[in-house]
Coordinates of C-alpha atoms in Angstrom, one line a residue:
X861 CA 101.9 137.2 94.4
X862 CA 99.6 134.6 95.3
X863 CA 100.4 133.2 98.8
X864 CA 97.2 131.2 99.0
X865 CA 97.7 127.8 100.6
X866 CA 97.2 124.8 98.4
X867 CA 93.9 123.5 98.0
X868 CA 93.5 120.3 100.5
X869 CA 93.3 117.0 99.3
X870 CA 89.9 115.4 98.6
X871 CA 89.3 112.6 101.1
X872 CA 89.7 109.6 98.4
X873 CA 93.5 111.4 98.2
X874 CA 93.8 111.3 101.9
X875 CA 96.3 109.6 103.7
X876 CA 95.2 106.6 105.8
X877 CA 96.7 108.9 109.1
X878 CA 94.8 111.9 108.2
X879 CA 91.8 109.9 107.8
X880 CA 92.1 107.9 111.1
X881 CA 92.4 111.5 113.1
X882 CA 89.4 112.9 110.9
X883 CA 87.5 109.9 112.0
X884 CA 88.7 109.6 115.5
X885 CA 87.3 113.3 115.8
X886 CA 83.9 112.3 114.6
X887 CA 84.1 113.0 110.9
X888 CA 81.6 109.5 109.7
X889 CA 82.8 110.7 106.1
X890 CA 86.0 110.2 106.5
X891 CA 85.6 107.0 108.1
X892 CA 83.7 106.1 105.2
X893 CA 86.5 106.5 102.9
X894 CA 88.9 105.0 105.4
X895 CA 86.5 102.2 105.5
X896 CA 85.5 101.2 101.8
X897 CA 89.4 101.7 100.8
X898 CA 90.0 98.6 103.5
X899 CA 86.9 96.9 103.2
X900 CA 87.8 94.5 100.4
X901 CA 91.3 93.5 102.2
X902 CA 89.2 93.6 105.4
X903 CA 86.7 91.3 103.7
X904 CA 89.4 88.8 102.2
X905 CA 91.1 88.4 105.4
X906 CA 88.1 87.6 107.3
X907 CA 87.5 85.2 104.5
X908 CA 90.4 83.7 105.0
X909 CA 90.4 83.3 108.6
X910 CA 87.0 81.9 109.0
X911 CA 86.3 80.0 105.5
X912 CA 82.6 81.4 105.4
X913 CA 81.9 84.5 103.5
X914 CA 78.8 84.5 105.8
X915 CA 81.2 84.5 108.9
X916 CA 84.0 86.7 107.1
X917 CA 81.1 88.9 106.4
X918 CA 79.2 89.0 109.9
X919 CA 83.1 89.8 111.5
X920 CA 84.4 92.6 109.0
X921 CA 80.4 94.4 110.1
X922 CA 81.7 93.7 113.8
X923 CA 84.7 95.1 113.5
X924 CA 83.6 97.9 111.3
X925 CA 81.5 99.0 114.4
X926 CA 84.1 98.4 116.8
X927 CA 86.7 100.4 114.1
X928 CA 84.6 103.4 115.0
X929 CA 84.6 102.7 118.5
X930 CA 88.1 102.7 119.1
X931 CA 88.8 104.6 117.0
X932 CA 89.2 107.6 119.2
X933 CA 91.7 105.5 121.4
X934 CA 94.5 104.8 118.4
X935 CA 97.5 106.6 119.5
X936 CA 99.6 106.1 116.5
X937 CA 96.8 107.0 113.0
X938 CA 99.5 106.0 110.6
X939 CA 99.2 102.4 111.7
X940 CA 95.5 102.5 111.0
X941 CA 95.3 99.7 108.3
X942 CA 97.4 97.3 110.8
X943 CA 95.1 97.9 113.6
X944 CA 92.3 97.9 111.4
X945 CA 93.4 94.1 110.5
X946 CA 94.0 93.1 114.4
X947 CA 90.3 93.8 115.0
X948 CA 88.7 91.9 112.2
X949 CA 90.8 89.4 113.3
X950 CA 89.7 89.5 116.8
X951 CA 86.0 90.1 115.4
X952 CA 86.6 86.8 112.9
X953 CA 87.9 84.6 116.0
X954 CA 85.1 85.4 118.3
X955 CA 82.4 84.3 115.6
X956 CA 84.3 81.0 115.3
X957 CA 84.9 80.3 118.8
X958 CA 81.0 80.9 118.8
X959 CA 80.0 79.0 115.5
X960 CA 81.1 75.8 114.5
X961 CA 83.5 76.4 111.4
X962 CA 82.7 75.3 108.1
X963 CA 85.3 73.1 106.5
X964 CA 85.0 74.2 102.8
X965 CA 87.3 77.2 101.8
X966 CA 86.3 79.4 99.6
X967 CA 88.2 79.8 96.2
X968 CA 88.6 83.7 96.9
X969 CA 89.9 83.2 100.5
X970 CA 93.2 81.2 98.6
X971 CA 93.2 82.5 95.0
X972 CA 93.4 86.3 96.8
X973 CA 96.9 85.3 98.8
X974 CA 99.1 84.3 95.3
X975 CA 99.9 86.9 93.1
X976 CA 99.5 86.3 89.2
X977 CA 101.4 88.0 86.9
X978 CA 100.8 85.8 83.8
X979 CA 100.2 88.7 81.3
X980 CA 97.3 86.7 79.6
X981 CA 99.3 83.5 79.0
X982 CA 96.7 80.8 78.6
X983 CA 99.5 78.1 79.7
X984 CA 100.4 80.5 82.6
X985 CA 96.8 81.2 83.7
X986 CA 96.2 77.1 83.8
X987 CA 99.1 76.6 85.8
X988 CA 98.1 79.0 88.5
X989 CA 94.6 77.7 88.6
X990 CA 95.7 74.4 89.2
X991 CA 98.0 75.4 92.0
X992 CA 96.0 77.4 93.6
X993 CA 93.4 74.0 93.4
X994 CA 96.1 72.4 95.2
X995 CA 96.9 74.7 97.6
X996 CA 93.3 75.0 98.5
X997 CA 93.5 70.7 98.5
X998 CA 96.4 70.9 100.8
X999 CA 95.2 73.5 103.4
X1000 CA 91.6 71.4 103.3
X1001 CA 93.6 68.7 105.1
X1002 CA 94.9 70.4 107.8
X1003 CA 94.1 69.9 111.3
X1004 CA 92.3 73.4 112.0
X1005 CA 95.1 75.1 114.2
X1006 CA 97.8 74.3 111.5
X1007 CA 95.4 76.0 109.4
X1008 CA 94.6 79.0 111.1
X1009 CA 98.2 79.5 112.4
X1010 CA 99.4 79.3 108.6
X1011 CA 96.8 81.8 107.7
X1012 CA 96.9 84.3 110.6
X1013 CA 101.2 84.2 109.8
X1014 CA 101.0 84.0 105.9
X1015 CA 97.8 86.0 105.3
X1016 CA 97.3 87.9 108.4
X1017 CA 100.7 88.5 108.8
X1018 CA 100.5 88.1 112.7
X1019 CA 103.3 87.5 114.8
X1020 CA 103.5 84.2 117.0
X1021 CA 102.3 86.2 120.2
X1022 CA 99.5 87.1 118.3
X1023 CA 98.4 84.0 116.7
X1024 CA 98.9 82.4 120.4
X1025 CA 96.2 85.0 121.6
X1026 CA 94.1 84.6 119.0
X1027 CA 94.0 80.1 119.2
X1028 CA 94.4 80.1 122.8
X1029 CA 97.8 78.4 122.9
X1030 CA 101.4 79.2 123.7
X1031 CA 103.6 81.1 121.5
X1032 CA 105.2 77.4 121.3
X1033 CA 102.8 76.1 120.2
X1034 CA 101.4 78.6 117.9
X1035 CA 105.2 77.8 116.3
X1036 CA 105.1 74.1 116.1
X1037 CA 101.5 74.2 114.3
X1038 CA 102.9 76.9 112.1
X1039 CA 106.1 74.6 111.5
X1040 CA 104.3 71.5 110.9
X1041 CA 101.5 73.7 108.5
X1042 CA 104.3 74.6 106.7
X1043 CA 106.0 71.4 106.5
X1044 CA 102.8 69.9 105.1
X1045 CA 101.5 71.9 102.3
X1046 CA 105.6 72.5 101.4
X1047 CA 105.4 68.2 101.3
X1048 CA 101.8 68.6 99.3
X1049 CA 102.7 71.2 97.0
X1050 CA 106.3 69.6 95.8
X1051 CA 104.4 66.4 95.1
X1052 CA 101.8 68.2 92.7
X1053 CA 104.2 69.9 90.7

């Protein structure tokens, strides 16, 4: 009888946990791994958040550094990918409130949020693009803290407190720029279908 233990998991198969603790204790490859399986969500966000893949990228490097910093200090490894997410977006605001934000968004920022499931239905495909045109219109028009707010809820997924911290309001008003966002592009996008 064989009472070998298992093989262990290759890194890749790793869970995000198991990764974080590697990493915490100083293992770079498993940060690596960790990392590159964020990176493009990481990247997206960032994109999001600052409407400059120059900026988006110059924060997810930031925060990539300051991952591996702190790493050491997460007390709860399972939560990794959420933490991971709180520091680019820390890393994403500091660049703004340094840099003057550029007003275009990029197509990837927007087209990333909406899922597609149009199973290669030319009519379908067209319809999403021209949403997503229009969502990209609407949030062009709004004043920059109904913008951010909308994207640190909807994208980011942050709660009022944190959106507050992150613009440098009150959680009151972090919710009245969220609910006039939201009552804008909900306005804009009705009136382009």
């Amino acid at each position: 009888m064989n009472l070998a233990p298992p093989p262990a998991p290759s890194l890749a198969e790793a869970s995000d946990g198991l990764l974080a603790r590697r990493a915490a204790d100083g293992d770079a490859r498993a940060f690596e791994v960790l990392l590159r399986r964020h990176l493009g969500l990481m990247t997206a966000y960032a994109v999001r958040l600052t409407s400059s893949k120059h900026d988006a990228s110059d924060a997810v490097q930031e925060a990539s550094v300051a991952i591996w910093r702190e790493l050491p200090n997460l007390t709860t490894p399972d939560t990794v990918r959420g933490w991971m997410m709180r520091i680019v977006s820390r890393k994403a605001f500091d660049l703004m409130r340094a840099r003057k934000p550029s007003d275009d968004i990029d197509d990837e920022a927007v087209s990333a949020r909406l899922p597609v499931d149009d199973h290669g239905d030319p009519a379908r495909i067209a319809q999403t693009d021209d949403a997503m045109a229009g969502l990209r219109r609407a949030l062009d028009r709004l004043p920059p803290l109904q913008r951010q707010s909308w994207i640190l809820r909807e994208v980011g997924g942050e709660s009022y407190g944190e959106i507050a911290e992150h613009l440098g309001i009150t959680t009151t008003a972090a919710r009245g720029q969220l609910a006039r966002a939201r009552e804008t592009l909900t306005t804009e996008m009705e009136a382009w279908r």
